[in-house]
């Protein structure tokens, strides 16, 4: 079963999938992306991902080459061709090819890349035990709500976490938690599920919205508000949400054990609810 690539309107083998070195995605990180996964072979929350792609494109004045229906057709065709049990779909849309100049012409043809690869979920043992995280200063730009290709702040944070042998970097801006390097962060205190509010400091995660919806449906109080570093250390529970992490307990932050060092009851309830939803 092959990894599948789709470049500018045509399916090609990965070896033949090429873009120009003058592509503005390569030169400037001038583009956007989405990561979507399948459950049971079907793309999860595709509409929400495509809506976010639209929002990112509009924010950067990027021409959207496809309607949601056309994107959907290409994605479904890619999934069919790859024929993996579960797939990870990556969409990348850049402003296109032009001689290097920071300012751009309005009529550039965007470059579209879509890949479908086999999805490897986190192991059950990692999910059951939870993971460790560390806090790192959030040095990213002021529009983290755009799913931009320019991910240097995230890359450096995640690498710092890797070097420290912890799973995720939890980013702190002016003392408040924004999000993880590749996930959103939720904190439970006194039965309330708290997470940073939507806005320019975080990516509005598709999984975040699904999990907050689940929490509300379960009758759990939800607060979208600033969370200080001290709230994190003193939390009853901490967990991450994201396409690749799903609902993942954090049991230790900066070497400090959260509560009893095990995934808490609300995290487990929401993780089970999430599994029920996607299963
Ligand atoms: N990232 N915040 C950041 C900074 C992210 O990179 C991601 C996901 C999320 C979670 O968003 P969602 O629930 O829509 O996946 C939050 C993807 C998976 C990535 O960059 O690979």
XYZ file of N, CA and C and ligand atoms in Angstrom:
858
model
N 0.849 -1.200 0.000
C 0.000 0.000 0.000
C 0.881 1.245 0.000
N 0.653 2.119 -0.950
C 1.595 3.241 -1.138
C 1.187 4.505 -0.383
N 2.205 5.279 -0.005
C 1.920 6.654 0.371
C 1.506 7.356 -0.915
N 0.576 8.272 -0.789
C 0.012 8.907 -1.977
C 0.316 10.402 -1.947
N 0.666 10.945 -3.112
C 0.856 12.396 -3.206
C -0.027 12.951 -4.317
N -0.508 14.137 -4.080
C -1.337 14.851 -5.051
C -0.707 16.238 -5.160
N -0.242 16.589 -6.346
C 0.437 17.877 -6.511
C -0.235 18.658 -7.641
N -0.736 19.809 -7.304
C -1.347 20.716 -8.300
C -2.323 20.020 -9.246
N -3.176 19.213 -8.678
C -4.277 18.672 -9.485
C -4.077 17.258 -9.994
N -2.906 16.654 -9.733
C -2.694 15.294 -10.246
C -2.089 14.395 -9.172
N -2.551 13.148 -9.142
C -1.951 12.164 -8.249
C -0.654 11.672 -8.887
N 0.412 11.649 -8.095
C 1.717 11.173 -8.587
C 2.345 10.300 -7.497
N 3.349 9.536 -7.879
C 4.046 8.759 -6.849
C 4.849 9.755 -6.003
N 5.154 9.364 -4.770
C 5.896 10.260 -3.881
C 7.212 10.688 -4.515
N 7.860 9.758 -5.233
C 9.158 10.062 -5.858
C 9.018 11.148 -6.919
N 7.872 11.218 -7.549
C 7.662 12.217 -8.606
C 7.011 13.502 -8.087
N 6.738 13.544 -6.803
C 6.067 14.716 -6.239
C 7.108 15.807 -5.987
N 7.067 16.855 -6.802
C 8.110 17.891 -6.698
C 7.491 19.282 -6.802
N 8.107 20.225 -6.083
C 7.731 21.629 -6.266
C 9.006 22.434 -6.506
N 8.827 23.613 -7.066
C 9.958 24.460 -7.440
C 10.704 24.995 -6.219
N 12.002 25.215 -6.367
C 12.750 25.863 -5.273
C 12.357 27.336 -5.138
N 11.665 27.867 -6.139
C 11.169 29.243 -6.041
C 9.769 29.307 -5.423
N 9.310 28.164 -4.936
C 7.992 28.194 -4.293
C 8.074 29.029 -3.016
N 7.105 29.888 -2.822
C 7.132 30.776 -1.651
C 6.943 30.021 -0.349
N 6.404 28.832 -0.428
C 6.337 27.996 0.772
C 7.740 27.632 1.225
N 8.594 27.293 0.266
C 9.987 26.940 0.543
C 10.803 28.177 0.918
N 10.574 29.278 0.217
C 11.376 30.485 0.433
C 11.014 31.238 1.717
N 9.704 31.312 1.981
C 9.243 32.187 3.073
C 8.352 31.477 4.102
N 8.029 30.215 3.858
C 6.998 29.588 4.691
C 5.650 30.264 4.422
N 5.501 30.778 3.194
C 4.313 31.570 2.844
C 3.193 30.623 2.403
N 2.560 30.026 3.371
C 1.488 29.092 3.044
C 0.858 28.544 4.309
N -0.084 27.663 4.106
C -0.874 27.123 5.214
C -0.995 25.606 5.064
N -1.502 24.958 6.114
C -1.624 23.503 6.045
C -2.767 23.018 6.925
N -3.080 21.760 6.765
C -4.023 21.061 7.645
C -3.531 19.628 7.821
N -3.804 19.060 8.960
C -3.553 17.635 9.210
C -4.877 17.019 9.648
N -5.276 16.020 8.907
C -6.579 15.372 9.150
C -6.296 13.882 9.306
N -7.031 13.209 10.157
C -6.843 11.758 10.250
C -8.161 11.038 9.992
N -8.021 9.779 9.659
C -9.235 8.995 9.466
C -9.518 8.162 10.714
N -10.774 7.865 10.909
C -11.222 6.821 11.836
C -12.141 5.933 11.018
N -11.878 4.641 11.072
C -12.677 3.718 10.262
C -12.567 4.061 8.781
N -11.433 4.633 8.389
C -11.200 4.953 6.979
C -11.847 6.248 6.513
N -12.585 6.910 7.416
C -13.254 8.159 7.011
C -12.576 9.363 7.674
N -12.365 10.415 6.910
C -11.706 11.595 7.502
C -12.561 12.186 8.616
N -11.924 12.438 9.748
C -12.627 12.922 10.933
C -12.780 14.448 10.873
N -14.003 14.912 11.064
C -14.285 16.358 11.127
C -13.731 17.101 9.905
N -13.926 16.487 8.744
C -13.371 17.068 7.516
C -13.894 18.482 7.273
N -15.183 18.653 7.507
C -15.776 19.984 7.275
C -15.084 21.058 8.115
N -14.835 20.714 9.376
C -14.198 21.688 10.280
C -12.768 21.983 9.826
N -12.051 20.961 9.391
C -10.684 21.184 8.903
C -10.692 22.058 7.648
N -11.638 21.788 6.743
C -11.686 22.571 5.501
C -12.142 24.000 5.779
N -12.997 24.163 6.782
C -13.423 25.518 7.166
C -12.223 26.284 7.723
N -11.396 25.594 8.531
C -10.203 26.268 9.076
C -9.215 26.599 7.961
N -9.086 25.682 6.985
C -8.206 25.955 5.834
C -8.670 27.226 5.117
N -9.975 27.369 4.982
C -10.560 28.566 4.359
C -10.226 29.821 5.163
N -10.357 29.696 6.489
C -10.072 30.856 7.346
C -8.593 31.242 7.255
N -7.718 30.218 7.266
C -6.276 30.498 7.166
C -5.969 31.161 5.838
N -6.574 30.638 4.764
C -6.330 31.189 3.427
C -6.784 32.650 3.372
N -7.972 32.906 3.887
C -8.501 34.274 3.852
C -7.602 35.223 4.646
N -7.107 34.750 5.792
C -6.274 35.614 6.644
C -4.971 35.999 5.950
N -4.497 35.130 5.056
C -3.227 35.400 4.370
C -3.447 35.865 2.930
N -4.700 36.110 2.575
C -4.984 36.596 1.229
C -4.489 35.583 0.187
N -4.662 34.300 0.524
C -4.253 33.214 -0.380
C -5.455 32.797 -1.215
N -5.196 32.503 -2.480
C -6.295 32.052 -3.339
C -6.563 30.582 -3.042
N -7.810 30.272 -2.693
C -8.196 28.867 -2.464
C -8.455 28.215 -3.819
N -7.675 27.198 -4.182
C -7.850 26.619 -5.518
C -9.090 25.733 -5.627
N -9.561 25.214 -4.503
C -10.668 24.255 -4.546
C -11.774 24.643 -3.584
N -12.968 24.290 -3.950
C -14.105 24.421 -3.036
C -14.017 23.270 -2.026
N -14.745 23.366 -0.914
C -14.746 22.245 0.036
C -15.142 20.921 -0.633
N -16.088 20.968 -1.571
C -16.521 19.727 -2.246
C -15.378 19.150 -3.082
N -14.621 20.032 -3.741
C -13.480 19.550 -4.547
C -12.365 19.005 -3.659
N -12.062 19.714 -2.575
C -11.072 19.201 -1.613
C -11.491 17.808 -1.143
N -12.772 17.702 -0.803
C -13.280 16.435 -0.281
C -13.061 15.317 -1.298
N -13.363 15.596 -2.554
C -13.160 14.565 -3.592
C -11.706 14.139 -3.678
N -10.791 15.100 -3.676
C -9.364 14.766 -3.779
C -8.904 13.960 -2.561
N -9.366 14.376 -1.403
C -8.969 13.682 -0.169
C -9.505 12.242 -0.179
N -10.767 12.090 -0.528
C -11.358 10.737 -0.541
C -10.665 9.856 -1.573
N -10.323 10.445 -2.712
C -9.610 9.693 -3.747
C -8.212 9.277 -3.236
N -7.546 10.192 -2.545
C -6.227 9.872 -1.968
C -6.322 8.737 -0.955
N -7.339 8.802 -0.117
C -7.534 7.746 0.892
C -7.788 6.408 0.196
N -8.600 6.459 -0.858
C -8.924 5.226 -1.599
C -7.655 4.637 -2.222
N -6.842 5.503 -2.841
C -5.623 5.010 -3.497
C -4.620 4.456 -2.487
N -4.498 5.126 -1.342
C -3.498 4.685 -0.356
C -3.934 3.372 0.298
N -5.229 3.247 0.523
C -5.818 2.014 1.065
C -5.191 1.560 2.378
N -4.820 2.511 3.225
C -4.330 2.161 4.567
C -5.521 1.939 5.485
N -5.338 1.142 6.520
C -6.440 0.978 7.484
C -6.849 2.337 8.072
N -5.845 3.121 8.476
C -6.100 4.497 8.918
C -5.023 5.389 8.303
N -5.429 6.578 7.924
C -4.505 7.447 7.187
C -4.396 8.821 7.835
N -3.237 9.435 7.573
C -2.994 10.817 7.995
C -2.893 11.643 6.714
N -3.780 12.597 6.596
C -3.842 13.402 5.377
C -3.214 14.760 5.680
N -2.284 15.134 4.859
C -1.610 16.420 5.015
C -1.920 17.275 3.795
N -2.450 18.469 4.038
C -2.726 19.426 2.962
C -1.780 20.601 3.142
N -1.128 20.975 2.072
C -0.301 22.181 2.124
C -0.649 23.065 0.933
N -0.871 24.317 1.234
C -1.250 25.274 0.198
C -0.318 26.476 0.331
N 0.445 26.755 -0.731
C 1.340 27.909 -0.654
C 0.921 28.963 -1.676
N 1.537 30.150 -1.542
C 1.153 31.247 -2.430
C 1.614 30.994 -3.867
N 2.539 30.077 -4.048
C 2.954 29.727 -5.402
C 4.400 30.073 -5.691
N 4.746 30.006 -6.964
C 6.138 30.145 -7.401
C 6.365 31.554 -7.944
N 7.444 32.184 -7.483
C 7.795 33.525 -7.980
C 9.243 33.810 -7.597
N 9.941 34.642 -8.361
C 11.295 35.035 -7.950
C 11.237 35.627 -6.551
N 12.259 35.358 -5.758
C 12.189 35.713 -4.338
C 12.069 37.223 -4.115
N 10.965 37.600 -3.520
C 10.696 38.985 -3.150
C 9.645 38.901 -2.048
N 9.890 39.582 -0.946
C 8.941 39.429 0.168
C 7.515 39.779 -0.252
N 7.369 40.916 -0.933
C 6.029 41.293 -1.403
C 5.670 40.411 -2.601
N 4.380 40.210 -2.805
C 3.957 39.262 -3.841
C 2.970 39.913 -4.812
N 2.881 39.308 -5.985
C 1.852 39.710 -6.944
C 0.563 38.991 -6.567
N -0.555 39.644 -6.820
C -1.843 39.095 -6.368
C -2.292 37.888 -7.196
N -1.711 37.735 -8.396
C -2.268 36.727 -9.315
C -1.455 35.427 -9.362
N -0.622 35.175 -8.360
C 0.171 33.932 -8.377
C -0.752 32.717 -8.289
N -0.311 31.635 -8.929
C -1.092 30.398 -8.850
C -0.635 29.618 -7.621
N -1.536 29.329 -6.691
C -1.108 28.627 -5.478
C -0.603 27.212 -5.778
N 0.309 26.747 -4.967
C 0.799 25.367 -5.064
C 0.025 24.518 -4.065
N -0.488 23.404 -4.564
C -1.270 22.511 -3.710
C -0.546 21.181 -3.569
N -0.330 20.759 -2.353
C 0.234 19.437 -2.102
C -0.677 18.729 -1.106
N -0.970 17.492 -1.419
C -1.787 16.668 -0.521
C -1.072 15.328 -0.419
N -0.831 14.865 0.797
C -0.260 13.517 0.925
C -1.158 12.684 1.824
N -1.154 11.400 1.557
C -1.889 10.452 2.404
C -0.892 9.375 2.820
N -0.655 9.289 4.110
C 0.308 8.318 4.642
C -0.366 7.467 5.690
N 0.308 6.388 6.011
C -0.267 5.507 7.033
C -0.223 6.206 8.392
N -1.309 6.104 9.120
C -1.373 6.714 10.449
C -0.921 5.714 11.507
N -0.015 6.150 12.341
C 0.386 5.340 13.493
C -0.075 6.075 14.742
N -1.088 5.539 15.390
C -1.594 6.184 16.610
C -0.584 5.994 17.735
N -0.728 6.824 18.760
C 0.088 6.614 19.957
C -0.249 5.243 20.543
N 0.736 4.607 21.140
C 0.484 3.265 21.673
C -0.509 3.342 22.840
N -1.219 2.256 23.036
C -2.197 2.197 24.133
C -1.523 2.403 25.482
N -0.293 1.902 25.608
C 0.383 2.026 26.902
C 0.710 3.498 27.184
N 1.105 4.249 26.165
C 1.364 5.680 26.365
C 0.053 6.385 26.725
N -1.019 6.047 25.999
C -2.317 6.669 26.283
C -2.772 6.362 27.711
N -2.536 5.130 28.132
C -3.009 4.719 29.462
C -2.178 5.358 30.575
N -0.888 5.514 30.338
C -0.009 6.034 31.398
C 0.001 7.554 31.435
N -0.281 8.189 30.297
C -0.138 9.634 30.201
C 1.302 9.991 29.893
N 1.533 11.281 29.668
C 2.860 11.725 29.233
C 3.364 12.858 30.127
N 4.621 13.168 29.921
C 5.244 14.260 30.645
C 5.381 15.467 29.705
N 5.293 16.656 30.273
C 5.450 17.867 29.466
C 6.369 18.844 30.194
N 6.843 19.832 29.460
C 7.626 20.898 30.089
C 7.110 22.235 29.567
N 7.230 23.271 30.378
C 6.794 24.580 29.910
C 7.976 25.287 29.234
N 7.643 26.018 28.199
C 8.646 26.746 27.424
C 8.017 28.081 27.041
N 8.821 29.126 27.024
C 8.293 30.437 26.633
C 7.787 30.388 25.189
N 6.623 30.955 24.999
C 6.014 30.982 23.664
C 6.594 32.170 22.894
N 7.506 31.870 21.967
C 8.164 32.964 21.226
C 7.544 33.165 19.845
N 6.372 32.545 19.619
C 5.792 32.577 18.271
C 5.190 33.941 17.916
N 4.786 34.049 16.667
C 4.249 35.339 16.193
C 2.840 35.587 16.719
N 2.256 36.708 16.312
C 0.984 37.156 16.877
C -0.266 36.627 16.206
N -0.127 35.660 15.263
C -1.317 35.113 14.604
C -1.284 33.576 14.605
N -1.211 33.026 15.807
C -1.140 31.561 15.926
C -2.469 30.892 15.578
N -3.521 31.722 15.375
C -4.809 31.157 14.941
C -4.757 30.724 13.478
N -3.790 31.254 12.732
C -3.623 30.843 11.330
C -2.761 29.589 11.313
N -3.197 28.564 10.586
C -2.394 27.326 10.553
C -1.314 27.503 9.489
N -0.353 28.344 9.842
C 0.704 28.741 8.909
C 1.793 27.678 8.834
N 2.426 27.612 7.676
C 3.569 26.709 7.511
C 4.757 27.152 8.356
N 4.785 28.427 8.688
C 5.929 28.969 9.441
C 5.825 28.498 10.882
N 6.527 27.421 11.191
C 6.338 26.764 12.482
C 7.601 26.768 13.331
N 8.516 27.719 13.063
C 9.809 27.652 13.750
C 9.679 27.654 15.273
N 8.787 28.496 15.784
C 8.599 28.534 17.241
C 8.160 27.180 17.775
N 7.253 26.541 17.043
C 6.771 25.211 17.447
C 7.885 24.173 17.309
N 8.633 24.277 16.215
C 9.713 23.317 15.949
C 10.755 23.377 17.071
N 11.161 24.599 17.426
C 12.207 24.743 18.455
C 11.705 24.263 19.814
N 10.447 24.555 20.112
C 9.880 24.133 21.396
C 9.795 22.611 21.470
N 9.320 22.021 20.401
C 9.151 20.562 20.383
C 10.517 19.864 20.465
N 11.518 20.457 19.816
C 12.852 19.870 19.862
C 13.433 19.979 21.271
N 13.160 21.107 21.928
C 13.626 21.275 23.307
C 12.990 20.208 24.201
N 11.704 19.941 23.959
C 11.007 18.894 24.719
C 11.633 17.529 24.420
N 11.910 17.299 23.174
C 12.502 16.006 22.789
C 13.859 15.813 23.460
N 14.640 16.885 23.451
C 15.962 16.817 24.083
C 15.825 16.510 25.574
N 14.778 17.058 26.173
C 14.545 16.829 27.609
C 13.821 15.503 27.851
N 13.557 14.778 26.769
C 12.873 13.478 26.845
C 11.480 13.578 27.465
N 10.790 14.665 27.101
C 9.380 14.760 27.484
C 8.557 14.870 26.202
N 7.275 14.546 26.323
C 6.439 14.408 25.127
C 6.091 15.734 24.474
N 5.680 16.700 25.288
C 5.165 17.939 24.691
C 5.710 19.169 25.400
N 5.822 20.250 24.635
C 6.159 21.562 25.178
C 4.852 22.318 25.385
N 4.612 22.759 26.612
C 3.454 23.609 26.886
C 3.957 25.048 26.860
N 3.358 25.846 25.985
C 3.892 27.185 25.728
C 3.249 28.215 26.652
N 4.077 29.110 27.152
C 3.627 30.148 28.084
C 3.920 31.516 27.502
N 2.881 32.323 27.406
C 3.055 33.698 26.925
C 2.663 34.640 28.053
N 3.568 35.490 28.454
C 3.332 36.426 29.568
C 2.704 35.696 30.762
N 3.228 34.516 31.049
C 2.807 33.785 32.242
C 1.563 32.936 32.074
N 0.903 33.035 30.907
C -0.315 32.237 30.690
C -0.062 31.130 29.666
N -0.735 30.002 29.890
C -0.623 28.901 28.935
C -1.332 29.286 27.640
N -0.645 29.106 26.534
C -1.337 29.283 25.260
C -1.798 27.904 24.769
N -0.832 27.086 24.364
C -1.163 25.740 23.866
C 0.107 24.913 23.864
N 0.021 23.699 23.329
C 1.216 22.887 23.174
C 1.864 23.184 21.824
N 3.048 22.603 21.613
C 3.732 22.812 20.328
C 2.948 22.171 19.189
N 2.229 21.072 19.500
C 1.438 20.392 18.450
C 0.034 20.033 18.950
N -0.419 20.715 19.993
C -1.697 20.313 20.612
C -2.295 21.497 21.362
N -3.543 21.379 21.760
C -4.138 22.315 22.712
C -4.032 21.710 24.110
N -4.043 22.586 25.101
C -3.831 22.142 26.481
C -5.086 22.429 27.306
N -5.517 21.440 28.065
C -6.661 21.635 28.960
C -6.251 21.295 30.387
N -6.805 22.064 31.314
C -6.486 21.903 32.727
C -7.801 21.714 33.468
N -7.841 20.749 34.374
C -9.050 20.524 35.178
C -8.754 20.925 36.617
N -9.608 21.814 37.149
C -9.492 22.184 38.578
C -10.879 22.236 39.167
N -11.060 21.530 40.286
C -12.361 21.528 40.958
C -13.489 21.113 40.026
N -13.207 20.207 39.120
C -14.249 19.687 38.224
C -14.507 20.538 36.994
N -13.833 21.710 36.910
C -14.024 22.583 35.748
C -12.915 22.335 34.721
N -13.330 22.229 33.467
C -12.364 22.054 32.376
C -12.015 23.435 31.846
N -10.736 23.764 31.906
C -10.307 25.103 31.480
C -9.320 24.992 30.327
N -9.414 25.943 29.426
C -8.454 26.000 28.326
C -8.352 27.433 27.837
N -7.244 27.752 27.201
C -7.045 29.123 26.720
C -8.137 29.484 25.721
N -8.592 30.735 25.753
C -9.662 31.146 24.829
C -9.164 31.208 23.390
N -10.103 31.052 22.462
C -9.756 31.231 21.050
C -9.270 32.666 20.849
N -8.462 32.860 19.858
C -7.909 34.184 19.594
C -6.561 34.007 18.935
N -5.853 35.118 18.725
C -4.605 35.038 17.952
C -3.481 34.266 18.618
N -3.627 33.954 19.916
C -2.517 33.272 20.599
C -2.531 31.758 20.441
N -3.665 31.197 19.975
C -3.714 29.729 19.838
C -4.319 29.330 18.494
N -4.007 28.106 18.119
C -4.726 27.505 17.005
C -6.033 26.950 17.571
N -7.118 27.293 16.914
C -8.408 26.778 17.368
C -8.518 25.328 16.894
N -8.142 24.410 17.766
C -8.049 23.002 17.385
C -9.413 22.395 17.082
N -9.448 21.573 16.075
C -10.673 20.850 15.747
C -10.996 19.884 16.890
N -9.971 19.222 17.401
C -10.181 18.277 18.508
C -10.602 19.030 19.773
N -10.017 20.208 19.995
C -10.384 21.065 21.135
C -11.890 21.315 21.119
N -12.420 21.699 19.957
C -13.850 22.008 19.860
C -14.689 20.758 20.138
N -14.251 19.615 19.606
C -15.007 18.374 19.818
C -15.011 18.007 21.309
N -13.845 18.139 21.941
C -13.727 17.740 23.350
C -14.483 18.723 24.259
N -14.429 20.008 23.956
C -15.210 20.971 24.760
C -16.701 20.686 24.600
N -17.095 20.303 23.390
C -18.496 19.931 23.147
C -18.885 18.717 23.989
N -17.991 17.746 24.032
C -18.246 16.540 24.840
C -18.377 16.902 26.319
N -17.456 17.760 26.782
C -17.464 18.151 28.201
C -18.790 18.829 28.545
N -19.218 19.736 27.681
C -20.476 20.456 27.938
C -21.647 19.476 27.939
N -21.600 18.528 27.005
C -22.688 17.538 26.926
C -22.731 16.670 28.175
N -21.559 16.450 28.758
C -21.481 15.649 29.991
C -21.836 16.478 31.218
N -22.156 17.747 30.994
C -22.548 18.615 32.112
C -21.365 19.152 32.895
N -20.165 19.063 32.342
C -18.992 19.579 33.050
C -18.867 21.083 32.791
N -18.587 21.861 33.832
C -18.348 23.287 33.591
C -17.091 23.476 32.733
N -17.181 24.367 31.776
C -16.057 24.656 30.872
C -15.750 26.143 30.945
N -14.503 26.459 31.097
C -14.108 27.880 31.081
C -12.993 28.070 30.056
N -13.238 28.963 29.106
C -12.189 29.319 28.159
C -11.589 30.617 28.684
N -10.454 30.477 29.318
C -9.872 31.637 30.002
C -8.369 31.476 30.187
N -7.736 32.562 30.593
C -6.283 32.512 30.815
C -5.961 31.564 31.967
N -4.930 30.764 31.779
C -4.505 29.827 32.819
C -3.035 30.119 33.133
N -2.771 30.401 34.410
C -1.402 30.737 34.811
C -0.592 29.461 35.019
N 0.723 29.622 35.021
C 1.621 28.473 35.228
C 1.318 27.788 36.570
N 0.997 28.600 37.594
C 0.710 28.026 38.917
C -0.548 27.166 38.877
N -1.534 27.573 38.055
C -2.771 26.782 37.899
C -2.450 25.423 37.295
N -1.418 25.408 36.480
C -1.014 24.169 35.815
C -0.413 23.214 36.842
N 0.534 23.732 37.623
C 1.195 22.863 38.613
C 0.198 22.366 39.660
N -0.779 23.220 40.004
C -1.725 22.852 41.059
C -2.970 22.170 40.512
N -2.945 21.798 39.234
C -4.154 21.241 38.596
C -4.493 19.863 39.144
N -5.782 19.533 39.061
C -6.194 18.157 39.373
C -5.830 17.252 38.203
N -5.990 17.803 36.993
C -5.691 17.029 35.795
C -5.207 17.983 34.707
N -4.386 17.463 33.845
C -3.963 18.209 32.651
C -4.050 17.235 31.485
N -4.554 17.716 30.365
C -4.518 16.850 29.185
C -4.365 17.661 27.905
N -3.954 16.953 26.867
C -3.740 17.566 25.558
C -4.826 17.093 24.617
N -5.161 17.930 23.642
C -6.054 17.475 22.568
C -5.415 17.818 21.227
N -5.667 16.998 20.246
C -5.148 17.266 18.905
C -5.387 16.077 17.997
N -5.260 16.321 16.709
C -5.491 15.260 15.724
C -4.565 14.067 15.971
N -3.311 14.360 16.311
C -2.352 13.265 16.485
C -2.338 12.724 17.908
N -2.704 13.535 18.895
C -2.642 13.069 20.290
C -4.017 12.639 20.816
N -5.064 12.993 20.114
C -6.455 12.734 20.532
C -6.701 13.384 21.901
N -7.039 12.589 22.924
C -7.157 13.138 24.284
C -6.083 12.427 25.104
N -5.084 13.169 25.516
C -3.898 12.530 26.109
C -3.555 13.181 27.448
N -3.558 12.361 28.501
C -3.279 12.881 29.837
C -1.819 13.318 29.963
N -1.621 14.419 30.670
C -0.275 14.857 31.064
C -0.173 14.609 32.563
N 0.786 13.819 32.980
C 0.845 13.440 34.397
C 2.005 14.096 35.140
N 2.854 14.774 34.409
C 3.980 15.457 35.037
C 4.351 16.677 34.188
N 4.516 17.809 34.850
C 4.916 19.026 34.137
C 6.137 19.624 34.831
N 7.176 19.886 34.079
C 8.425 20.443 34.618
C 8.923 19.615 35.799
N 8.726 18.320 35.723
C 9.200 17.426 36.777
C 8.252 17.337 37.967
N 7.202 18.185 37.984
C 6.234 18.155 39.105
C 5.090 17.212 38.744
N 4.772 16.350 39.690
C 3.702 15.377 39.449
C 2.348 16.072 39.560
N 1.470 15.823 38.596
C 0.111 16.376 38.650
C -0.744 15.402 39.468
N -1.291 15.939 40.551
C -2.129 15.139 41.462
C -1.422 13.839 41.833
N -2.002 12.680 41.457
C -1.352 11.422 41.864
C -0.520 10.787 40.748
N -0.291 11.578 39.689
C 0.597 11.081 38.628
C -0.061 10.100 37.676
N -1.393 10.051 37.739
C -2.115 9.155 36.805
C -3.185 9.947 36.058
N -3.569 9.483 34.870
C -4.658 10.174 34.162
C -5.882 10.284 35.073
N -6.419 11.492 35.181
C -7.516 11.728 36.116
C -8.863 11.272 35.570
N -9.891 11.279 36.449
C -11.208 10.760 36.052
C -11.879 11.544 34.926
N -11.722 12.863 34.920
C -12.384 13.649 33.867
C -11.666 13.432 32.535
N -10.353 13.374 32.589
C -9.590 13.076 31.364
C -10.034 11.724 30.807
N -10.149 10.754 31.701
C -10.533 9.412 31.243
C -11.941 9.408 30.666
N -12.814 10.169 31.321
C -14.206 10.240 30.844
C -14.251 10.864 29.455
N -13.511 11.948 29.272
C -13.525 12.628 27.974
C -12.810 11.792 26.912
N -11.750 11.099 27.313
C -11.049 10.222 26.362
C -11.990 9.103 25.918
N -12.746 8.557 26.874
C -13.694 7.488 26.527
C -14.809 8.033 25.638
N -15.275 9.230 25.968
C -16.310 9.874 25.145
C -15.811 10.102 23.732
N -14.562 10.513 23.641
C -13.969 10.770 22.323
C -13.864 9.467 21.534
N -13.400 8.420 22.211
C -13.299 7.106 21.549
C -14.673 6.652 21.065
N -15.684 6.901 21.911
C -17.046 6.521 21.527
C -17.517 7.262 20.282
N -17.095 8.504 20.196
C -17.507 9.351 19.079
C -16.876 8.917 17.763
N -15.618 8.505 17.844
C -14.879 8.206 16.604
C -14.945 6.723 16.246
N -15.355 5.899 17.210
C -15.289 4.446 17.016
C -16.355 3.910 16.088
N -1.187 20.219 14.828
N -2.190 23.636 18.388
C -1.131 23.483 17.562
C -0.002 24.440 17.645
C -1.118 22.417 16.633
O -0.077 22.270 15.795
C -2.202 21.501 16.610
C -2.258 20.339 15.657
C -3.261 21.707 17.503
C -4.467 20.797 17.542
O -5.320 21.054 16.467
P -6.283 19.922 15.874
O -7.075 19.409 16.997
O -7.092 20.650 14.881
O -5.383 18.865 15.274
C -3.223 22.789 18.369
C -1.077 19.246 13.771
C -1.579 17.895 14.111
C 0.339 19.246 13.215
O 0.885 20.338 13.099
O 0.875 18.198 12.881
